[in-house]
Amino acid sequence: MDIMKSFNLAIDYIEDNLADELDEKEITRITGYSFPMFSRIFSIISGYSLSEYIRLRKMTNAAIDLKNSDKRIIDIAIKYGYNSQDSFALAFKSFHKLTPGQVKKGEKYQYFPRIYFSISVQGGNQMDIKIEKKKALKVEGVKSDVTKSSNFPKVWDRLVEKVPREKFEEFGNGQIFGVGYDYIMDEEDSFIYLAVFRLD
């Protein structure tokens, strides 16, 4: 399964479970990527963090529920994971610029559509390349001997097994890197791959 198809299936799962807690293992099962890696790739190709996307979709669906149902505001707040009507109203107004009560009375609200991923082929033009030398930094992670056809998500899974993803935020602003070196131009194009997080 190609990455775009698997990511769209993951979005289907997220959309079906906006009112529930996401199962990170199910995301991994669908995409083949660990949840931290899925979140990172999602952010890169969509321009939104996964948590931001989920929040915007929840606020959109909450407005639809308010507009098209007789449910109380507090019931809708609880449905989308808010413990109080006040905290829900604050998040709701931040996105819609209106209170839940105003939307329930018929005011127009903001709409954030679901994301669909597709491949867009670009390039083919000559580019100027510049190599920059960065300052040394400290990293820690796992190392694997790989080829270009290796299953790189499994390398990241090994890192996440050793260091819970919550720990990433404690080091280097949560930055993680994939690093390749000692490239050998043989039949398999083998090299050494590091899945690391920044320490300093």
mmCIF file of N, CA and C in Angstrom, residues 21-149:
data_model
loop_
_atom_site.group_PDB
_atom_site.id
_atom_site.type_symbol
_atom_site.label_atom_id
_atom_site.label_comp_id
_atom_site.label_asym_id
_atom_site.label_seq_id
_atom_site.Cartn_x
_atom_site.Cartn_y
_atom_site.Cartn_z
ATOM 1 N N GLU A 21 -11.242 8.646 21.937
ATOM 2 C CA GLU A 21 -9.785 8.688 22.069
ATOM 3 C C GLU A 21 -9.161 7.845 20.966
ATOM 4 N N LEU A 22 -8.165 8.410 20.280
ATOM 5 C CA LEU A 22 -7.520 7.685 19.190
ATOM 6 C C LEU A 22 -6.665 6.548 19.731
ATOM 7 N N ASP A 23 -6.676 5.438 19.018
ATOM 8 C CA ASP A 23 -5.827 4.299 19.338
ATOM 9 C C ASP A 23 -4.558 4.416 18.492
ATOM 10 N N GLU A 24 -3.441 4.765 19.128
ATOM 11 C CA GLU A 24 -2.197 4.976 18.392
ATOM 12 C C GLU A 24 -1.748 3.701 17.677
ATOM 13 N N LYS A 25 -2.011 2.550 18.281
ATOM 14 C CA LYS A 25 -1.629 1.280 17.651
ATOM 15 C C LYS A 25 -2.412 1.039 16.366
ATOM 16 N N GLU A 26 -3.645 1.532 16.317
ATOM 17 C CA GLU A 26 -4.451 1.383 15.111
ATOM 18 C C GLU A 26 -3.887 2.247 13.984
ATOM 19 N N ILE A 27 -3.410 3.442 14.318
ATOM 20 C CA ILE A 27 -2.745 4.290 13.322
ATOM 21 C C ILE A 27 -1.516 3.579 12.773
ATOM 22 N N THR A 28 -0.743 2.961 13.652
ATOM 23 C CA THR A 28 0.445 2.213 13.230
ATOM 24 C C THR A 28 0.049 1.032 12.352
ATOM 25 N N ARG A 29 -1.011 0.329 12.723
ATOM 26 C CA ARG A 29 -1.463 -0.816 11.929
ATOM 27 C C ARG A 29 -1.886 -0.379 10.526
ATOM 28 N N ILE A 30 -2.566 0.746 10.436
ATOM 29 C CA ILE A 30 -3.067 1.226 9.149
ATOM 30 C C ILE A 30 -1.937 1.716 8.251
ATOM 31 N N THR A 31 -1.004 2.477 8.820
ATOM 32 C CA THR A 31 0.018 3.153 8.005
ATOM 33 C C THR A 31 1.350 2.417 7.934
ATOM 34 N N GLY A 32 1.648 1.598 8.951
ATOM 35 C CA GLY A 32 2.970 0.974 9.009
ATOM 36 C C GLY A 32 4.006 1.857 9.659
ATOM 37 N N TYR A 33 3.595 3.053 10.101
ATOM 38 C CA TYR A 33 4.498 3.984 10.775
ATOM 39 C C TYR A 33 4.146 4.058 12.258
ATOM 40 N N SER A 34 5.164 4.239 13.083
ATOM 41 C CA SER A 34 4.897 4.492 14.494
ATOM 42 C C SER A 34 4.093 5.791 14.603
ATOM 43 N N PHE A 35 3.353 5.951 15.689
ATOM 44 C CA PHE A 35 2.513 7.140 15.834
ATOM 45 C C PHE A 35 3.323 8.440 15.798
ATOM 46 N N PRO A 36 4.497 8.513 16.488
ATOM 47 C CA PRO A 36 5.291 9.748 16.397
ATOM 48 C C PRO A 36 5.735 10.049 14.967
ATOM 49 N N MET A 37 6.114 8.988 14.220
ATOM 50 C CA MET A 37 6.561 9.202 12.848
ATOM 51 C C MET A 37 5.389 9.607 11.963
ATOM 52 N N PHE A 38 4.236 8.973 12.149
ATOM 53 C CA PHE A 38 3.036 9.360 11.399
ATOM 54 C C PHE A 38 2.702 10.829 11.645
ATOM 55 N N SER A 39 2.748 11.239 12.911
ATOM 56 C CA SER A 39 2.426 12.623 13.265
ATOM 57 C C SER A 39 3.386 13.598 12.601
ATOM 58 N N ARG A 40 4.664 13.219 12.576
ATOM 59 C CA ARG A 40 5.677 14.102 11.981
ATOM 60 C C ARG A 40 5.476 14.228 10.470
ATOM 61 N N ILE A 41 5.261 13.093 9.798
ATOM 62 C CA ILE A 41 5.050 13.122 8.348
ATOM 63 C C ILE A 41 3.760 13.871 8.020
ATOM 64 N N PHE A 42 2.716 13.631 8.797
ATOM 65 C CA PHE A 42 1.445 14.340 8.605
ATOM 66 C C PHE A 42 1.665 15.843 8.654
ATOM 67 N N SER A 43 2.421 16.293 9.640
ATOM 68 C CA SER A 43 2.677 17.725 9.795
ATOM 69 C C SER A 43 3.435 18.287 8.601
ATOM 70 N N ILE A 44 4.408 17.517 8.104
ATOM 71 C CA ILE A 44 5.237 17.978 6.984
ATOM 72 C C ILE A 44 4.407 18.125 5.715
ATOM 73 N N ILE A 45 3.572 17.129 5.412
ATOM 74 C CA ILE A 45 2.867 17.156 4.126
ATOM 75 C C ILE A 45 1.548 17.924 4.176
ATOM 76 N N SER A 46 1.007 18.148 5.371
ATOM 77 C CA SER A 46 -0.270 18.868 5.466
ATOM 78 C C SER A 46 -0.112 20.326 5.881
ATOM 79 N N GLY A 47 0.980 20.629 6.604
ATOM 80 C CA GLY A 47 1.162 21.982 7.117
ATOM 81 C C GLY A 47 0.487 22.212 8.456
ATOM 82 N N TYR A 48 -0.145 21.173 8.997
ATOM 83 C CA TYR A 48 -0.790 21.249 10.311
ATOM 84 C C TYR A 48 -0.233 20.154 11.213
ATOM 85 N N SER A 49 -0.090 20.469 12.492
ATOM 86 C CA SER A 49 0.221 19.385 13.421
ATOM 87 C C SER A 49 -1.014 18.503 13.524
ATOM 88 N N LEU A 50 -0.816 17.234 13.874
ATOM 89 C CA LEU A 50 -1.953 16.322 13.961
ATOM 90 C C LEU A 50 -2.949 16.787 15.020
ATOM 91 N N SER A 51 -2.445 17.252 16.153
ATOM 92 C CA SER A 51 -3.337 17.711 17.221
ATOM 93 C C SER A 51 -4.141 18.936 16.786
ATOM 94 N N GLU A 52 -3.507 19.836 16.014
ATOM 95 C CA GLU A 52 -4.219 21.020 15.522
ATOM 96 C C GLU A 52 -5.307 20.619 14.536
ATOM 97 N N TYR A 53 -4.980 19.686 13.639
ATOM 98 C CA TYR A 53 -5.970 19.212 12.666
ATOM 99 C C TYR A 53 -7.183 18.615 13.375
ATOM 100 N N ILE A 54 -6.919 17.763 14.366
ATOM 101 C CA ILE A 54 -8.012 17.127 15.103
ATOM 102 C C ILE A 54 -8.864 18.174 15.822
ATOM 103 N N ARG A 55 -8.201 19.169 16.417
ATOM 104 C CA ARG A 55 -8.940 20.229 17.120
ATOM 105 C C ARG A 55 -9.844 20.998 16.158
ATOM 106 N N LEU A 56 -9.321 21.358 14.988
ATOM 107 C CA LEU A 56 -10.108 22.115 14.012
ATOM 108 C C LEU A 56 -11.284 21.301 13.486
ATOM 109 N N ARG A 57 -11.058 20.006 13.278
ATOM 110 C CA ARG A 57 -12.149 19.150 12.810
ATOM 111 C C ARG A 57 -13.212 18.963 13.895
ATOM 112 N N LYS A 58 -12.758 18.859 15.148
ATOM 113 C CA LYS A 58 -13.724 18.755 16.251
ATOM 114 C C LYS A 58 -14.585 20.006 16.338
ATOM 115 N N MET A 59 -13.965 21.168 16.205
ATOM 116 C CA MET A 59 -14.714 22.419 16.288
ATOM 117 C C MET A 59 -15.698 22.558 15.128
ATOM 118 N N THR A 60 -15.297 22.073 13.948
ATOM 119 C CA THR A 60 -16.203 22.098 12.802
ATOM 120 C C THR A 60 -17.404 21.192 13.041
ATOM 121 N N ASN A 61 -17.141 19.961 13.483
ATOM 122 C CA ASN A 61 -18.233 19.017 13.717
ATOM 123 C C ASN A 61 -19.121 19.448 14.881
ATOM 124 N N ALA A 62 -18.506 20.094 15.875
ATOM 125 C CA ALA A 62 -19.291 20.588 17.010
ATOM 126 C C ALA A 62 -20.288 21.646 16.542
ATOM 127 N N ALA A 63 -19.843 22.527 15.640
ATOM 128 C CA ALA A 63 -20.746 23.558 15.109
ATOM 129 C C ALA A 63 -21.889 22.933 14.317
ATOM 130 N N ILE A 64 -21.572 21.893 13.541
ATOM 131 C CA ILE A 64 -22.616 21.196 12.777
ATOM 132 C C ILE A 64 -23.632 20.553 13.721
ATOM 133 N N ASP A 65 -23.124 19.936 14.784
ATOM 134 C CA ASP A 65 -24.021 19.326 15.777
ATOM 135 C C ASP A 65 -24.917 20.376 16.437
ATOM 136 N N LEU A 66 -24.324 21.516 16.776
ATOM 137 C CA LEU A 66 -25.106 22.587 17.400
ATOM 138 C C LEU A 66 -26.206 23.089 16.468
ATOM 139 N N LYS A 67 -25.848 23.207 15.201
ATOM 140 C CA LYS A 67 -26.775 23.767 14.208
ATOM 141 C C LYS A 67 -27.912 22.797 13.874
ATOM 142 N N ASN A 68 -27.575 21.500 13.819
ATOM 143 C CA ASN A 68 -28.519 20.530 13.262
ATOM 144 C C ASN A 68 -29.125 19.562 14.273
ATOM 145 N N SER A 69 -28.903 19.799 15.549
ATOM 146 C CA SER A 69 -29.480 18.892 16.544
ATOM 147 C C SER A 69 -30.053 19.685 17.719
ATOM 148 N N ASP A 70 -30.767 18.977 18.555
ATOM 149 C CA ASP A 70 -31.351 19.598 19.748
ATOM 150 C C ASP A 70 -30.504 19.341 20.988
ATOM 151 N N LYS A 71 -29.288 18.841 20.793
ATOM 152 C CA LYS A 71 -28.427 18.531 21.936
ATOM 153 C C LYS A 71 -28.031 19.801 22.684
ATOM 154 N N ARG A 72 -27.880 19.666 23.992
ATOM 155 C CA ARG A 72 -27.432 20.796 24.800
ATOM 156 C C ARG A 72 -25.955 21.071 24.529
ATOM 157 N N ILE A 73 -25.536 22.303 24.765
ATOM 158 C CA ILE A 73 -24.140 22.680 24.546
ATOM 159 C C ILE A 73 -23.212 21.824 25.395
ATOM 160 N N ILE A 74 -23.558 21.573 26.643
ATOM 161 C CA ILE A 74 -22.709 20.783 27.523
ATOM 162 C C ILE A 74 -22.559 19.353 27.008
ATOM 163 N N ASP A 75 -23.619 18.799 26.410
ATOM 164 C CA ASP A 75 -23.549 17.440 25.864
ATOM 165 C C ASP A 75 -22.580 17.372 24.684
ATOM 166 N N ILE A 76 -22.599 18.398 23.855
ATOM 167 C CA ILE A 76 -21.683 18.450 22.711
ATOM 168 C C ILE A 76 -20.256 18.690 23.189
ATOM 169 N N ALA A 77 -20.101 19.513 24.209
ATOM 170 C CA ALA A 77 -18.771 19.754 24.785
ATOM 171 C C ALA A 77 -18.163 18.448 25.277
ATOM 172 N N ILE A 78 -18.932 17.671 26.011
ATOM 173 C CA ILE A 78 -18.445 16.388 26.537
ATOM 174 C C ILE A 78 -18.164 15.411 25.402
ATOM 175 N N LYS A 79 -19.005 15.416 24.383
ATOM 176 C CA LYS A 79 -18.820 14.524 23.238
ATOM 177 C C LYS A 79 -17.448 14.710 22.608
ATOM 178 N N TYR A 80 -16.987 15.954 22.527
ATOM 179 C CA TYR A 80 -15.711 16.228 21.865
ATOM 180 C C TYR A 80 -14.551 16.404 22.842
ATOM 181 N N GLY A 81 -14.719 15.881 24.050
ATOM 182 C CA GLY A 81 -13.591 15.757 24.964
ATOM 183 C C GLY A 81 -13.361 16.903 25.919
ATOM 184 N N TYR A 82 -14.328 17.798 26.074
ATOM 185 C CA TYR A 82 -14.172 18.928 26.991
ATOM 186 C C TYR A 82 -14.902 18.636 28.306
ATOM 187 N N ASN A 83 -14.219 18.922 29.404
ATOM 188 C CA ASN A 83 -14.768 18.603 30.724
ATOM 189 C C ASN A 83 -15.779 19.628 31.231
ATOM 190 N N SER A 84 -15.767 20.812 30.618
ATOM 191 C CA SER A 84 -16.707 21.848 31.057
ATOM 192 C C SER A 84 -17.208 22.638 29.857
ATOM 193 N N GLN A 85 -18.354 23.248 30.036
ATOM 194 C CA GLN A 85 -18.926 24.071 28.976
ATOM 195 C C GLN A 85 -18.081 25.314 28.742
ATOM 196 N N ASP A 86 -17.450 25.824 29.794
ATOM 197 C CA ASP A 86 -16.623 27.030 29.669
ATOM 198 C C ASP A 86 -15.389 26.774 28.810
ATOM 199 N N SER A 87 -14.687 25.658 29.060
ATOM 200 C CA SER A 87 -13.486 25.358 28.279
ATOM 201 C C SER A 87 -13.846 25.087 26.826
ATOM 202 N N PHE A 88 -14.973 24.438 26.600
ATOM 203 C CA PHE A 88 -15.451 24.201 25.238
ATOM 204 C C PHE A 88 -15.783 25.517 24.550
ATOM 205 N N ALA A 89 -16.480 26.398 25.247
ATOM 206 C CA ALA A 89 -16.879 27.685 24.668
ATOM 207 C C ALA A 89 -15.665 28.525 24.301
ATOM 208 N N LEU A 90 -14.605 28.449 25.123
ATOM 209 C CA LEU A 90 -13.386 29.207 24.848
ATOM 210 C C LEU A 90 -12.719 28.713 23.573
ATOM 211 N N ALA A 91 -12.576 27.387 23.442
ATOM 212 C CA ALA A 91 -11.971 26.812 22.238
ATOM 213 C C ALA A 91 -12.851 27.062 21.021
ATOM 214 N N PHE A 92 -14.146 26.965 21.201
ATOM 215 C CA PHE A 92 -15.105 27.164 20.114
ATOM 216 C C PHE A 92 -15.033 28.592 19.580
ATOM 217 N N LYS A 93 -15.007 29.563 20.485
ATOM 218 C CA LYS A 93 -14.971 30.967 20.073
ATOM 219 C C LYS A 93 -13.639 31.327 19.437
ATOM 220 N N SER A 94 -12.559 30.691 19.881
ATOM 221 C CA SER A 94 -11.244 30.943 19.296
ATOM 222 C C SER A 94 -11.234 30.586 17.812
ATOM 223 N N PHE A 95 -11.972 29.553 17.438
ATOM 224 C CA PHE A 95 -12.015 29.121 16.039
ATOM 225 C C PHE A 95 -13.123 29.823 15.254
ATOM 226 N N HIS A 96 -14.326 29.829 15.792
ATOM 227 C CA HIS A 96 -15.485 30.332 15.049
ATOM 228 C C HIS A 96 -15.725 31.833 15.206
ATOM 229 N N LYS A 97 -15.066 32.453 16.199
ATOM 230 C CA LYS A 97 -15.302 33.872 16.514
ATOM 231 C C LYS A 97 -16.743 34.110 16.970
ATOM 232 N N LEU A 98 -17.395 33.062 17.384
ATOM 233 C CA LEU A 98 -18.766 33.117 17.888
ATOM 234 C C LEU A 98 -18.884 32.174 19.078
ATOM 235 N N THR A 99 -19.868 32.394 19.913
ATOM 236 C CA THR A 99 -20.118 31.476 21.019
ATOM 237 C C THR A 99 -20.945 30.293 20.508
ATOM 238 N N PRO A 100 -20.914 29.171 21.205
ATOM 239 C CA PRO A 100 -21.773 28.046 20.816
ATOM 240 C C PRO A 100 -23.246 28.439 20.761
ATOM 241 N N GLY A 101 -23.665 29.292 21.689
ATOM 242 C CA GLY A 101 -25.060 29.731 21.701
ATOM 243 C C GLY A 101 -25.443 30.494 20.452
ATOM 244 N N GLN A 102 -24.527 31.331 19.936
ATOM 245 C CA GLN A 102 -24.814 32.102 18.727
ATOM 246 C C GLN A 102 -24.974 31.186 17.515
ATOM 247 N N VAL A 103 -24.104 30.162 17.433
ATOM 248 C CA VAL A 103 -24.213 29.217 16.320
ATOM 249 C C VAL A 103 -25.504 28.418 16.428
ATOM 250 N N LYS A 104 -25.857 28.045 17.636
ATOM 251 C CA LYS A 104 -27.099 27.286 17.847
ATOM 252 C C LYS A 104 -28.323 28.094 17.417
ATOM 253 N N LYS A 105 -28.214 29.420 17.512
ATOM 254 C CA LYS A 105 -29.330 30.290 17.119
ATOM 255 C C LYS A 105 -29.339 30.589 15.622
ATOM 256 N N GLY A 106 -28.320 30.101 14.900
ATOM 257 C CA GLY A 106 -28.353 30.254 13.450
ATOM 258 C C GLY A 106 -27.255 31.085 12.832
ATOM 259 N N GLU A 107 -26.324 31.604 13.639
ATOM 260 C CA GLU A 107 -25.224 32.397 13.078
ATOM 261 C C GLU A 107 -24.315 31.507 12.214
ATOM 262 N N LYS A 108 -23.699 32.108 11.197
ATOM 263 C CA LYS A 108 -22.794 31.368 10.323
ATOM 264 C C LYS A 108 -21.491 31.049 11.055
ATOM 265 N N TYR A 109 -20.967 29.871 10.815
ATOM 266 C CA TYR A 109 -19.758 29.424 11.510
ATOM 267 C C TYR A 109 -18.647 29.083 10.520
ATOM 268 N N GLN A 110 -17.443 28.934 11.035
ATOM 269 C CA GLN A 110 -16.292 28.560 10.219
ATOM 270 C C GLN A 110 -16.348 27.061 9.903
ATOM 271 N N TYR A 111 -15.789 26.694 8.757
ATOM 272 C CA TYR A 111 -15.761 25.274 8.374
ATOM 273 C C TYR A 111 -14.348 24.896 7.953
ATOM 274 N N PHE A 112 -13.794 23.896 8.610
ATOM 275 C CA PHE A 112 -12.470 23.383 8.247
ATOM 276 C C PHE A 112 -12.667 21.979 7.674
ATOM 277 N N PRO A 113 -12.445 21.799 6.360
ATOM 278 C CA PRO A 113 -12.719 20.502 5.723
ATOM 279 C C PRO A 113 -11.684 19.441 6.085
ATOM 280 N N ARG A 114 -12.072 18.197 5.935
ATOM 281 C CA ARG A 114 -11.136 17.108 6.183
ATOM 282 C C ARG A 114 -10.044 17.131 5.124
ATOM 283 N N ILE A 115 -8.933 16.551 5.452
ATOM 284 C CA ILE A 115 -7.786 16.518 4.552
ATOM 285 C C ILE A 115 -7.800 15.233 3.735
ATOM 286 N N TYR A 116 -7.509 15.365 2.449
ATOM 287 C CA TYR A 116 -7.261 14.223 1.570
ATOM 288 C C TYR A 116 -5.860 14.381 0.995
ATOM 289 N N PHE A 117 -5.102 13.308 1.001
ATOM 290 C CA PHE A 117 -3.750 13.357 0.456
ATOM 291 C C PHE A 117 -3.732 12.776 -0.950
ATOM 292 N N SER A 118 -2.989 13.441 -1.841
ATOM 293 C CA SER A 118 -2.793 12.931 -3.196
ATOM 294 C C SER A 118 -1.386 13.287 -3.642
ATOM 295 N N ILE A 119 -0.897 12.562 -4.631
ATOM 296 C CA ILE A 119 0.457 12.793 -5.129
ATOM 297 C C ILE A 119 0.429 13.860 -6.215
ATOM 298 N N SER A 120 1.280 14.852 -6.066
ATOM 299 C CA SER A 120 1.455 15.883 -7.083
ATOM 300 C C SER A 120 2.917 15.871 -7.511
ATOM 301 N N VAL A 121 3.175 15.503 -8.757
ATOM 302 C CA VAL A 121 4.550 15.399 -9.244
ATOM 303 C C VAL A 121 5.021 16.762 -9.716
ATOM 304 N N GLN A 122 6.114 17.233 -9.133
ATOM 305 C CA GLN A 122 6.693 18.511 -9.512
ATOM 306 C C GLN A 122 8.195 18.338 -9.693
ATOM 307 N N GLY A 123 8.823 19.358 -10.236
ATOM 308 C CA GLY A 123 10.275 19.288 -10.376
ATOM 309 C C GLY A 123 10.672 19.085 -11.822
ATOM 310 N N GLY A 124 11.829 18.474 -12.016
ATOM 311 C CA GLY A 124 12.344 18.297 -13.357
ATOM 312 C C GLY A 124 13.115 19.502 -13.847
ATOM 313 N N ASN A 125 13.311 20.478 -12.968
ATOM 314 C CA ASN A 125 14.051 21.677 -13.338
ATOM 315 C C ASN A 125 15.431 21.671 -12.691
ATOM 316 N N GLN A 126 16.364 22.293 -13.353
ATOM 317 C CA GLN A 126 17.712 22.402 -12.805
ATOM 318 C C GLN A 126 17.690 23.289 -11.564
ATOM 319 N N MET A 127 18.421 22.859 -10.533
ATOM 320 C CA MET A 127 18.446 23.612 -9.282
ATOM 321 C C MET A 127 19.878 23.885 -8.855
ATOM 322 N N ASP A 128 20.063 24.993 -8.180
ATOM 323 C CA ASP A 128 21.352 25.304 -7.576
ATOM 324 C C ASP A 128 21.403 24.669 -6.193
ATOM 325 N N ILE A 129 22.469 23.941 -5.917
ATOM 326 C CA ILE A 129 22.620 23.240 -4.650
ATOM 327 C C ILE A 129 23.687 23.929 -3.806
ATOM 328 N N LYS A 130 23.374 24.130 -2.543
ATOM 329 C CA LYS A 130 24.346 24.695 -1.611
ATOM 330 C C LYS A 130 24.458 23.782 -0.400
ATOM 331 N N ILE A 131 25.678 23.401 -0.044
ATOM 332 C CA ILE A 131 25.912 22.566 1.128
ATOM 333 C C ILE A 131 26.318 23.459 2.288
ATOM 334 N N GLU A 132 25.582 23.359 3.390
ATOM 335 C CA GLU A 132 25.878 24.163 4.565
ATOM 336 C C GLU A 132 26.422 23.287 5.681
ATOM 337 N N LYS A 133 27.404 23.795 6.373
ATOM 338 C CA LYS A 133 27.973 23.089 7.513
ATOM 339 C C LYS A 133 27.338 23.628 8.785
ATOM 340 N N LYS A 134 26.654 22.759 9.521
ATOM 341 C CA LYS A 134 25.977 23.148 10.740
ATOM 342 C C LYS A 134 26.881 22.926 11.949
ATOM 343 N N LYS A 135 26.553 23.619 13.027
ATOM 344 C CA LYS A 135 27.278 23.408 14.272
ATOM 345 C C LYS A 135 26.998 22.005 14.802
ATOM 346 N N ALA A 136 27.979 21.463 15.514
ATOM 347 C CA ALA A 136 27.820 20.126 16.080
ATOM 348 C C ALA A 136 26.682 20.117 17.095
ATOM 349 N N LEU A 137 25.955 19.021 17.142
ATOM 350 C CA LEU A 137 24.901 18.874 18.138
ATOM 351 C C LEU A 137 24.910 17.443 18.669
ATOM 352 N N LYS A 138 24.380 17.271 19.859
ATOM 353 C CA LYS A 138 24.355 15.961 20.498
ATOM 354 C C LYS A 138 23.025 15.272 20.221
ATOM 355 N N VAL A 139 23.118 14.011 19.803
ATOM 356 C CA VAL A 139 21.912 13.228 19.555
ATOM 357 C C VAL A 139 22.058 11.857 20.207
ATOM 358 N N GLU A 140 20.932 11.191 20.366
ATOM 359 C CA GLU A 140 20.941 9.826 20.881
ATOM 360 C C GLU A 140 19.821 9.061 20.209
ATOM 361 N N GLY A 141 20.087 7.784 19.893
ATOM 362 C CA GLY A 141 19.055 7.012 19.221
ATOM 363 C C GLY A 141 19.498 5.605 18.925
ATOM 364 N N VAL A 142 19.026 5.069 17.795
ATOM 365 C CA VAL A 142 19.364 3.706 17.404
ATOM 366 C C VAL A 142 19.977 3.718 16.009
ATOM 367 N N LYS A 143 20.848 2.722 15.761
ATOM 368 C CA LYS A 143 21.561 2.636 14.483
ATOM 369 C C LYS A 143 21.218 1.321 13.807
ATOM 370 N N SER A 144 21.057 1.357 12.486
ATOM 371 C CA SER A 144 20.766 0.143 11.733
ATOM 372 C C SER A 144 21.520 0.156 10.416
ATOM 373 N N ASP A 145 21.974 -1.026 10.004
ATOM 374 C CA ASP A 145 22.517 -1.204 8.662
ATOM 375 C C ASP A 145 21.331 -1.440 7.732
ATOM 376 N N VAL A 146 21.156 -0.595 6.738
ATOM 377 C CA VAL A 146 19.956 -0.646 5.907
ATOM 378 C C VAL A 146 20.313 -0.576 4.428
ATOM 379 N N THR A 147 19.294 -0.772 3.604
ATOM 380 C CA THR A 147 19.388 -0.532 2.169
ATOM 381 C C THR A 147 18.242 0.399 1.788
ATOM 382 N N LYS A 148 18.230 0.831 0.546
ATOM 383 C CA LYS A 148 17.191 1.774 0.128
ATOM 384 C C LYS A 148 15.792 1.158 0.189
ATOM 385 N N SER A 149 15.710 -0.190 0.229
ATOM 386 C CA SER A 149 14.404 -0.851 0.297
ATOM 387 C C SER A 149 14.033 -1.287 1.709
#
